[in-house]
CSV table of C-alpha atoms and ligand atoms in Angstrom, one decimal:
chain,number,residue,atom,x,y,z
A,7,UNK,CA,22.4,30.8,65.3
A,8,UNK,CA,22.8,34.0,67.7
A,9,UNK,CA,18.9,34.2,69.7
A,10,UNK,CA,17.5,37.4,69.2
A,11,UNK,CA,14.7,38.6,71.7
A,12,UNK,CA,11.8,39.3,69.8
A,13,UNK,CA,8.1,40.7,71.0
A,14,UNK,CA,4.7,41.4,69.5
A,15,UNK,CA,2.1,41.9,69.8
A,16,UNK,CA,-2.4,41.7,68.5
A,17,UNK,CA,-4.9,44.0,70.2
A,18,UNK,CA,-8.1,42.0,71.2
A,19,UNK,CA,-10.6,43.8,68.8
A,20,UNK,CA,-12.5,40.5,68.3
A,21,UNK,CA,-11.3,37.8,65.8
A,22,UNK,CA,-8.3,37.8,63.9
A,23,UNK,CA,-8.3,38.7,60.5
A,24,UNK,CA,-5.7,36.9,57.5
A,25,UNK,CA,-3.8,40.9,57.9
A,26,UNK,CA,-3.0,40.1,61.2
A,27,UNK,CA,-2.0,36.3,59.9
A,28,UNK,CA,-0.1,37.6,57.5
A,29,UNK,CA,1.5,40.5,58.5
A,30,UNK,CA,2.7,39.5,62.2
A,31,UNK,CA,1.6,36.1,62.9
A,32,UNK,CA,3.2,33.9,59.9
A,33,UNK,CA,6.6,35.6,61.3
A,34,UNK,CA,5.3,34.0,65.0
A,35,UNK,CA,5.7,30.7,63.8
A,36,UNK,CA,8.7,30.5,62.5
A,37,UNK,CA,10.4,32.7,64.7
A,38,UNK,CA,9.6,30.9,68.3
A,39,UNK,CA,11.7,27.9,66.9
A,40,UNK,CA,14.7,30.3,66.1
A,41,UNK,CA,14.6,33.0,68.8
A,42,UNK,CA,13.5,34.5,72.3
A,43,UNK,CA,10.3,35.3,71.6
A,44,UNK,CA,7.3,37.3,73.4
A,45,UNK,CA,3.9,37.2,72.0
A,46,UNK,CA,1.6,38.8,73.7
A,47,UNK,CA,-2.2,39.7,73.6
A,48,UNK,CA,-2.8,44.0,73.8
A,49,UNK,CA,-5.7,44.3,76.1
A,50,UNK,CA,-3.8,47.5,77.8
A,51,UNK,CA,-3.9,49.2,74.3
A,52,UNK,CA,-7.7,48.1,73.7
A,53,UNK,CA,-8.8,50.5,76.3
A,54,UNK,CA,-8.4,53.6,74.4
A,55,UNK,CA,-11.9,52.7,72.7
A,56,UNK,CA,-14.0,51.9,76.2
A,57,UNK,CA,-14.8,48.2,75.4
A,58,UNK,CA,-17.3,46.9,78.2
A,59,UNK,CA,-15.9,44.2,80.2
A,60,UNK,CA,-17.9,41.6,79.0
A,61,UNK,CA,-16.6,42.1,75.3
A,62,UNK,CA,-13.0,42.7,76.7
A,63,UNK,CA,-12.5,39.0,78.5
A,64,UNK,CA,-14.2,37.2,75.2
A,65,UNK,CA,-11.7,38.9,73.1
A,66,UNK,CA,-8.5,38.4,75.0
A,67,UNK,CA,-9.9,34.9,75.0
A,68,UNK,CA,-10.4,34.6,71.6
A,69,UNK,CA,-7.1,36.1,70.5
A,70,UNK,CA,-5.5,33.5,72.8
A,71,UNK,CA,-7.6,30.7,71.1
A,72,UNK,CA,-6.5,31.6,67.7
A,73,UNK,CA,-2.8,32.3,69.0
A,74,UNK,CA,-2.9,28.8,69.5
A,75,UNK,CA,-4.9,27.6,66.6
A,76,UNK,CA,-2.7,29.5,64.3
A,77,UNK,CA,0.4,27.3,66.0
A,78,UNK,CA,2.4,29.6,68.7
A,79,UNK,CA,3.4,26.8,71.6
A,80,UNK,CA,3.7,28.1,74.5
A,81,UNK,CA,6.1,25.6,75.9
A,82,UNK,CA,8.9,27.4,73.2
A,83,UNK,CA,7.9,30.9,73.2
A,84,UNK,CA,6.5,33.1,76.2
A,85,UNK,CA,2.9,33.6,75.3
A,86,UNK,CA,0.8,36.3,77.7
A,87,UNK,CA,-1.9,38.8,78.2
A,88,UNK,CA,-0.3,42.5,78.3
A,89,UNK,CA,-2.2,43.5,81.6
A,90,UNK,CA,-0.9,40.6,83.8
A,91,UNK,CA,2.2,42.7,83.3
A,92,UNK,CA,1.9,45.7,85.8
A,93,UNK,CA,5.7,46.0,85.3
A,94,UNK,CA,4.5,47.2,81.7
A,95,UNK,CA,2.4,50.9,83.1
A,96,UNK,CA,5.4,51.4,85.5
A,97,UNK,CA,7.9,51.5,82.3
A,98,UNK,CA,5.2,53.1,80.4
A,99,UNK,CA,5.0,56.1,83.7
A,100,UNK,CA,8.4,56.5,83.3
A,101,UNK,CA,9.0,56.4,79.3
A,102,UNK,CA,6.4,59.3,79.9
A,103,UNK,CA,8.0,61.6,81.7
A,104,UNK,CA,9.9,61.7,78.4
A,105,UNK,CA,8.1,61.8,75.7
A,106,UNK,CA,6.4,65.2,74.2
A,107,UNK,CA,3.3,66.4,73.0
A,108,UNK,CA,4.8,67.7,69.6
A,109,UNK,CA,6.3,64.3,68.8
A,110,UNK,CA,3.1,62.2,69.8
A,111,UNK,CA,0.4,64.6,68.3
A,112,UNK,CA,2.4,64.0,65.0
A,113,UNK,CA,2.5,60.0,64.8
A,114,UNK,CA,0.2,58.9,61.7
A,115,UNK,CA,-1.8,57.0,63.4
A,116,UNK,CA,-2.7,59.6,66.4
A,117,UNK,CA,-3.6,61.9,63.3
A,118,UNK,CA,-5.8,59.8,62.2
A,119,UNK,CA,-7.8,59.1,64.7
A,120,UNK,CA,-8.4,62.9,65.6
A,121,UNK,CA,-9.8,62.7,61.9
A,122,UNK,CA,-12.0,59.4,62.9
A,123,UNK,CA,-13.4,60.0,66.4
A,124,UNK,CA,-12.7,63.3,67.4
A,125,UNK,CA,-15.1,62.8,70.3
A,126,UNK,CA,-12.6,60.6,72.1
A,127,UNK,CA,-9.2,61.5,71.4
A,128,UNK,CA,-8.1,60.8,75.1
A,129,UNK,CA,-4.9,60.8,76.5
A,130,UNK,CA,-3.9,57.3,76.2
A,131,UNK,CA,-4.2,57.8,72.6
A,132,UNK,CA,-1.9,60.3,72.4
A,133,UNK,CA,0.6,58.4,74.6
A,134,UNK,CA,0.2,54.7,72.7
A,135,UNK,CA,3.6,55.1,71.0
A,136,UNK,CA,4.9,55.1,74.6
A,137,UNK,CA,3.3,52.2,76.0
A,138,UNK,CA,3.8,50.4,72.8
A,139,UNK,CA,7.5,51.1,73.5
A,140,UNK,CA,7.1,50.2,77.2
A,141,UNK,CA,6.0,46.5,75.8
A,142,UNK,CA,8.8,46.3,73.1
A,143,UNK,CA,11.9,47.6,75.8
A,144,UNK,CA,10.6,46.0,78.6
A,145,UNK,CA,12.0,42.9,77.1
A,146,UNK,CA,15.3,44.3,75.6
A,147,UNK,CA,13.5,42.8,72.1
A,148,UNK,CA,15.7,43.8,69.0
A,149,UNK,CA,13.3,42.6,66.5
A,150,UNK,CA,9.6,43.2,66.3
A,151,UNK,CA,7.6,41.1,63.5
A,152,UNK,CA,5.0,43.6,62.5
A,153,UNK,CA,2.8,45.2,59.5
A,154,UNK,CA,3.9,48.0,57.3
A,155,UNK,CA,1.3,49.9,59.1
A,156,UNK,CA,3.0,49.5,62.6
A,157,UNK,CA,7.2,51.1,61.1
A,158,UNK,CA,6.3,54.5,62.6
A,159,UNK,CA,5.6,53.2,66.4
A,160,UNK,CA,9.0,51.1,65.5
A,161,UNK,CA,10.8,54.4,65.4
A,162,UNK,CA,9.2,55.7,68.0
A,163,UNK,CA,10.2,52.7,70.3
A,164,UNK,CA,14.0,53.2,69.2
A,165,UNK,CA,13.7,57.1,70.3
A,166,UNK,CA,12.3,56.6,73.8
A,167,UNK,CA,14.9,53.7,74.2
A,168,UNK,CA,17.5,55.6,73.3
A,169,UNK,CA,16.4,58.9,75.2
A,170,UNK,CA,16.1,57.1,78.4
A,171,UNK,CA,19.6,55.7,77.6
A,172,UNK,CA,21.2,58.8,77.4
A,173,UNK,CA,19.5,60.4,80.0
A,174,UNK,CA,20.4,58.0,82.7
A,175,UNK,CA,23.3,57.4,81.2
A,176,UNK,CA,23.2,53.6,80.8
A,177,UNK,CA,22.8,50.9,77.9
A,178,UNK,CA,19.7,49.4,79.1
A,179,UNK,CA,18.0,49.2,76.2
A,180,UNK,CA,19.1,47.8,72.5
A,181,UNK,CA,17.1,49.2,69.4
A,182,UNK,CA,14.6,47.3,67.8
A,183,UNK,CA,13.5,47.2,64.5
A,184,UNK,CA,10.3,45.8,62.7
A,185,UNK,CA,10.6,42.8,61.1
A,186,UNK,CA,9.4,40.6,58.8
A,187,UNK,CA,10.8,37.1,57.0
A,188,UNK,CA,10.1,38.8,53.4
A,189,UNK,CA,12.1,41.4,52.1
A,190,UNK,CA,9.4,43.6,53.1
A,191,UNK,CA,7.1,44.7,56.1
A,192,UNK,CA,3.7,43.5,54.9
A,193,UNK,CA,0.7,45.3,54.3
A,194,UNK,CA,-2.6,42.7,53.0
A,195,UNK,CA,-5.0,44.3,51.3
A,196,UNK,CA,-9.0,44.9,52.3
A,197,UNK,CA,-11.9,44.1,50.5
A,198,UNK,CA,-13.5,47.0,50.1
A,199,UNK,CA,-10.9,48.7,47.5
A,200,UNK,CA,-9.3,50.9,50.4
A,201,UNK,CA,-5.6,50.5,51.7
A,202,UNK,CA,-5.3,47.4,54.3
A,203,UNK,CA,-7.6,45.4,55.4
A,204,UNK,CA,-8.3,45.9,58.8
A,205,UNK,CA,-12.0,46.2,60.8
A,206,UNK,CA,-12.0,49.8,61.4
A,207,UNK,CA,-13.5,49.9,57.7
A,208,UNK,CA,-16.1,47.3,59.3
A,209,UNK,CA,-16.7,43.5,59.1
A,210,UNK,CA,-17.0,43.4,55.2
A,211,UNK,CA,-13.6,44.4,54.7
A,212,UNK,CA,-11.8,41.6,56.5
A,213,UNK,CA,-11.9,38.3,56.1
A,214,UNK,CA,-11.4,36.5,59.9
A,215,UNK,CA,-9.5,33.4,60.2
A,216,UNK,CA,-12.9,32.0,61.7
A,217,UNK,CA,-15.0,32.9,59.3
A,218,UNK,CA,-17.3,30.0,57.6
A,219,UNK,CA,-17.4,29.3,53.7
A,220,UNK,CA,-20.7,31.0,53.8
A,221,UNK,CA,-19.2,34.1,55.2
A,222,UNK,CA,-16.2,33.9,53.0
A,223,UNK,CA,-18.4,33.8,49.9
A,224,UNK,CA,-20.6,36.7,50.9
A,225,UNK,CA,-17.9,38.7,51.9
A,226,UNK,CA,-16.1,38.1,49.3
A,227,UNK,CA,-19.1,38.9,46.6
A,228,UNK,CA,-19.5,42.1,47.8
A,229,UNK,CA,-15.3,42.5,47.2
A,230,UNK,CA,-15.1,46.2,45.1
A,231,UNK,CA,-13.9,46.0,41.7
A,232,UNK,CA,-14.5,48.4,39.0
A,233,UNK,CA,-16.2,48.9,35.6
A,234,UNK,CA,-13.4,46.6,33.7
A,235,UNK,CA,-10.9,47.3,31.6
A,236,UNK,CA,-12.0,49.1,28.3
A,237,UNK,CA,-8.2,48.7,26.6
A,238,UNK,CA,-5.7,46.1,26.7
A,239,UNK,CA,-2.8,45.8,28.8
A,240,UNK,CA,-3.6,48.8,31.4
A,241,UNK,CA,-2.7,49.1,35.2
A,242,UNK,CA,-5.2,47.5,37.3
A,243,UNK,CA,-7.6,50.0,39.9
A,244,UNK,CA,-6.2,49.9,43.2
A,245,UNK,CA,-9.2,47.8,44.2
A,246,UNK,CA,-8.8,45.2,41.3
A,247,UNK,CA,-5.1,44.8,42.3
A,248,UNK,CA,-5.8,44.2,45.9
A,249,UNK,CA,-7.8,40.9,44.3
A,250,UNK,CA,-5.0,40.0,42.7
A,251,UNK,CA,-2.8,40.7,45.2
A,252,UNK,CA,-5.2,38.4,47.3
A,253,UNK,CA,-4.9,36.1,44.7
A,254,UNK,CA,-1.1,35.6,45.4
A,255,UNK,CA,-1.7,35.1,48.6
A,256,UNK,CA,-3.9,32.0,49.1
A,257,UNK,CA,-4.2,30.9,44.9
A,258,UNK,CA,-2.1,29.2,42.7
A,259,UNK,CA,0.4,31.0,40.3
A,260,UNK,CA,-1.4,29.8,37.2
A,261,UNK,CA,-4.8,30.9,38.7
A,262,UNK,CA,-3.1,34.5,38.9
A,263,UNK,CA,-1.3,34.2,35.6
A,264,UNK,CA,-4.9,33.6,34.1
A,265,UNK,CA,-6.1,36.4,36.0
A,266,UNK,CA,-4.1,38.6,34.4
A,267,UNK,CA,-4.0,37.9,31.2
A,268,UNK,CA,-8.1,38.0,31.4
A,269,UNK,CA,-7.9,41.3,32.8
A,270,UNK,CA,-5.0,42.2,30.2
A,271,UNK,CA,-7.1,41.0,27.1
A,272,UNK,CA,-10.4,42.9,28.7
A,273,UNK,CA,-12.3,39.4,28.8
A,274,UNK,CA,-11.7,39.1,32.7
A,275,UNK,CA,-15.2,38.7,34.8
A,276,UNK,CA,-15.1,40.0,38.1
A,277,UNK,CA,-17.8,37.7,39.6
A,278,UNK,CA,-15.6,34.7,38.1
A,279,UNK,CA,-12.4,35.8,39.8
A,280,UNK,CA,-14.3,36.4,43.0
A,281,UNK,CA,-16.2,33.2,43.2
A,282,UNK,CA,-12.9,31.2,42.5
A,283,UNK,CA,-10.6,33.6,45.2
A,284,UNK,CA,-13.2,32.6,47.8
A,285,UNK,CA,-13.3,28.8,47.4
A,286,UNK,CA,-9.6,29.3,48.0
A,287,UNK,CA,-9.6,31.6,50.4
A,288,UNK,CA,-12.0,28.7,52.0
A,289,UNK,CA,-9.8,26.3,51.7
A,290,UNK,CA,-6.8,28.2,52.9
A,291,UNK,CA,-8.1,28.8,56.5
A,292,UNK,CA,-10.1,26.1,57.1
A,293,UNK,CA,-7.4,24.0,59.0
A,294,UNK,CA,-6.8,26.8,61.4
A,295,UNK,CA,-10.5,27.5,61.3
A,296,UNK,CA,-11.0,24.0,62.4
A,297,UNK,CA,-8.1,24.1,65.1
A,298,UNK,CA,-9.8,27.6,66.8
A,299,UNK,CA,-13.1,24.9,67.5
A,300,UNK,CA,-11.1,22.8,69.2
A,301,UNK,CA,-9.0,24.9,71.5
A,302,UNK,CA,-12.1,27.1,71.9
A,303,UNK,CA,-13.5,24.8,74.2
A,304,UNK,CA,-10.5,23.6,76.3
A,305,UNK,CA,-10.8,25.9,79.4
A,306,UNK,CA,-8.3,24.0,81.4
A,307,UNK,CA,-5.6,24.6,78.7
A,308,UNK,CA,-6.1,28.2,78.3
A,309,UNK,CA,-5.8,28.6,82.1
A,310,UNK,CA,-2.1,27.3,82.1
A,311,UNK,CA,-1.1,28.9,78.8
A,312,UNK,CA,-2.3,32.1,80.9
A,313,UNK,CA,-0.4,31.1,83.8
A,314,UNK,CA,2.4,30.1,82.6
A,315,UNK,CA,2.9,32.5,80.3
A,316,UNK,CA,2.3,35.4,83.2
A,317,UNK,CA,5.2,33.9,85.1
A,318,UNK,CA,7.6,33.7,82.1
A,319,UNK,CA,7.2,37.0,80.8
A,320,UNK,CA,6.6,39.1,84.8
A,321,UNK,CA,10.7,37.5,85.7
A,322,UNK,CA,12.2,39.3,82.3
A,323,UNK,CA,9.7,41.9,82.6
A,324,UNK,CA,10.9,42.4,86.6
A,325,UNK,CA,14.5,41.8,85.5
A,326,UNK,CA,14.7,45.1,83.2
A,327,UNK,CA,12.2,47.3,85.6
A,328,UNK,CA,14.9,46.5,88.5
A,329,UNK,CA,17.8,48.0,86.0
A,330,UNK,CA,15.2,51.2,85.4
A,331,UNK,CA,14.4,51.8,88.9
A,332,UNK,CA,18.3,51.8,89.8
A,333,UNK,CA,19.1,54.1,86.9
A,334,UNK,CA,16.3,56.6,87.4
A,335,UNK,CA,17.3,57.0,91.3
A,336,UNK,CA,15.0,54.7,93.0
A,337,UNK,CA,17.4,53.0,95.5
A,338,UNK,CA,16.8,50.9,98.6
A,339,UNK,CA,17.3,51.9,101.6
B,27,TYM,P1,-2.9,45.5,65.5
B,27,TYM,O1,-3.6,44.8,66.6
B,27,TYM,O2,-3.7,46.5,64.7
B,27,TYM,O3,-2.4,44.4,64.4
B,27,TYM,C1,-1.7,43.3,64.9
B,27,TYM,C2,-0.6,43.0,63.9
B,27,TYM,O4,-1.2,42.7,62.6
B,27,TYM,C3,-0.6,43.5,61.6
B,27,TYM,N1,-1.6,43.9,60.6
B,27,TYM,C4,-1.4,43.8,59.3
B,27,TYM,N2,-0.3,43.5,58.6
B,27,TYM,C5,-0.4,43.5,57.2
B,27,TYM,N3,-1.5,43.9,56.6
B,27,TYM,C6,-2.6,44.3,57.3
B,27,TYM,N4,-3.7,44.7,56.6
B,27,TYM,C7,-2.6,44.3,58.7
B,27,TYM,N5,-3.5,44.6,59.7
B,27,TYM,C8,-2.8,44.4,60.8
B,27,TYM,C9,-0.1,44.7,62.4
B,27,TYM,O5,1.0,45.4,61.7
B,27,TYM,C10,0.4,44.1,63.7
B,27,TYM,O6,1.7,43.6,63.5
B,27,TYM,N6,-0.1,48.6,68.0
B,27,TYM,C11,-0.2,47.3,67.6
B,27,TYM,C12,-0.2,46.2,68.6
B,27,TYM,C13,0.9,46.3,69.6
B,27,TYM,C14,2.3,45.8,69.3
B,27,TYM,C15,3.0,46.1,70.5
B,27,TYM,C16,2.9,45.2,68.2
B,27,TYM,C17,0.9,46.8,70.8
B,27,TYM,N7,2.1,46.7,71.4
B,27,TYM,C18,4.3,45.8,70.6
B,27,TYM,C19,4.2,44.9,68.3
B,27,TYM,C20,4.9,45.2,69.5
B,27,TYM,C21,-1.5,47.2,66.8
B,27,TYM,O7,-2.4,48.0,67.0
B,27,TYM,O8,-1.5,46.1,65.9
């Protein structure tokens, strides 16, 4: 098979949750066996929302753990923290000097975070499509294994690529494209009856891959549903369908199947369905749940995962910044 170079990449926002499995990391697994991979952990990006140092270091350091636990070996694929990189912020300076106000204030997800914290829309929010791009290019990747949610920073990856391209006049950089082993980008559903799951709706609408049964169950109680169906055979809410949708995920077929047809004969109780999707959900993640204990507590190994991982990805990081700095102007004298 022809080796693609892939990269991606988690911010550190605390624990990873089973959209981040799902969506990106799932695609990890099998793809370090089958290409040139980069995985890396985001911390650059994190610093748009102020985290206190503390916080910071614990969260790169648990997003490496469960890295790991999840089953990314970093003897196959190049596994590293985004800010041992400072070959990254130079790309990013110069991707920059490029990229316009009109066409960043417009990207979804800068929209809506003017919506969500308007007391902090800084400028490395506006600019995150353009380091994002900085850590795709960097590596030449052509495929990215991402989330639904992440296809518009995709484009915007291929646009700055290609505008630096034709600028300097050079073939630098390949395009890259999301990716994922499905037919389609994913996008996993959250608990609380809105669109994905992710923490920004707060804890009760994930569920972590370290969360304990006990968590899982609570959690998973307090899923939203609605009042039931009042006639047979009618679409689902869009917070019922995430459950089943759920369902699919970490169930069996014929648990979903009887699902349905409850729901399609109006006999379906919510509280069943939840009870059963969390003793699943349970036992879906507890190996990896059990694997992030482990790891957790081997300080030596995560010190030469870091390490070498740093001195895999800085030498093709270097490699492409060399080929920028030439084609910008920057010569030796
Ligand atoms: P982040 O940290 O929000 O999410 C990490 C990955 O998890 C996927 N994901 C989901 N997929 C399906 N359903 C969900 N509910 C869900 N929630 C999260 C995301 O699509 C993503 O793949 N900007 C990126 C991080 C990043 C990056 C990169 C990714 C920075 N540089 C370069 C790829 C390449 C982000 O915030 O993802």
């Amino acid at each position: 098979m022809n080796k693609e170079i892939i990269v991606s990449g988690i911010r550190p926002t605390g624990n990873l949750h089973l959209g981040n499995y799902l969506g990106a990391v799932t695609n990890f697994l099998k793809m370090q066996h089958e290409h040139n991979c980069f995985f890396f952990i985001a911390d650059y990006h994190s610093l748009t929302t102020h985290p206190n140092p503390a916080d910071l270091h614990a969260n790169v350091r648990q997003v490496l753990v469960e890295y790991l636990a999840c089953g990314l070996d970093p003897e196959v694929c190049t596994l590293y923290i985004q800010s041992d990189l400072p070959q990254i912020p130079e790309l990013y300076m110069m991707l920059n000097m490029h990229a316009y106000k009109g066409e960043l204030e417009r990207v979804a997800s800068f929209k809506e975070k003017v919506r969500t914290q308007p007391d902090n829309v800084n400028a490395g929010l506006l600019t995150y499509p353009v380091l994002m791009a900085a850590d795709i290019i960097i590596h030449k990747a052509t495929k990215v294994p991402v989330g639904k949610d992440q296809e518009q920073h995709l484009e915007m990856a291929r646009t700055f690529g290609n505008r630096f391209n034709r600028i300097y006049n050079n073939s630098i950089f390949p395009e890259p494209y999301a990716f994922n082993y499905g037919k389609e980008l994913v996008k996993i559903p959250g608990l609380l009856g809105g669109g994905k799951m992710s923490k920004s709706d707060g804890d009760g609408n994930v569920i972590n891959l370290i969360d304990s049964p006990e968590t899982i169950r609570k959690k998973m109680s307090k899923a939203v549903t609605d009042a039931g169906p009042t006639e047979p055979n009618t679409q689902p809410s869009p917070a019922v369908q995430n459950l089943f949708d759920l369902i699919k995920i970490v169930s069996t077929e014929d648990k979903l199947n009887h699902y349905q047809n409850l729901y399609a004969t109006c006999s379906i109780r919510y509280g069943d369905l939840k009870k059963d999707l969390a003793e699943d959900m349970i036992i879906y993640l507890q190996p990896i749940r059990e694997k992030i204990a482990t790891i957790s507590s081997d300080a030596a190994l995560l010190k030469r995962v870091v390490e070498l991982g740093r001195e895999k990805a800085s030498a093709s990081a270097q490699k492409t910044l060399d080929e920028c700095r030439e084609a910008i102007g920057f010569k030796s004298f």
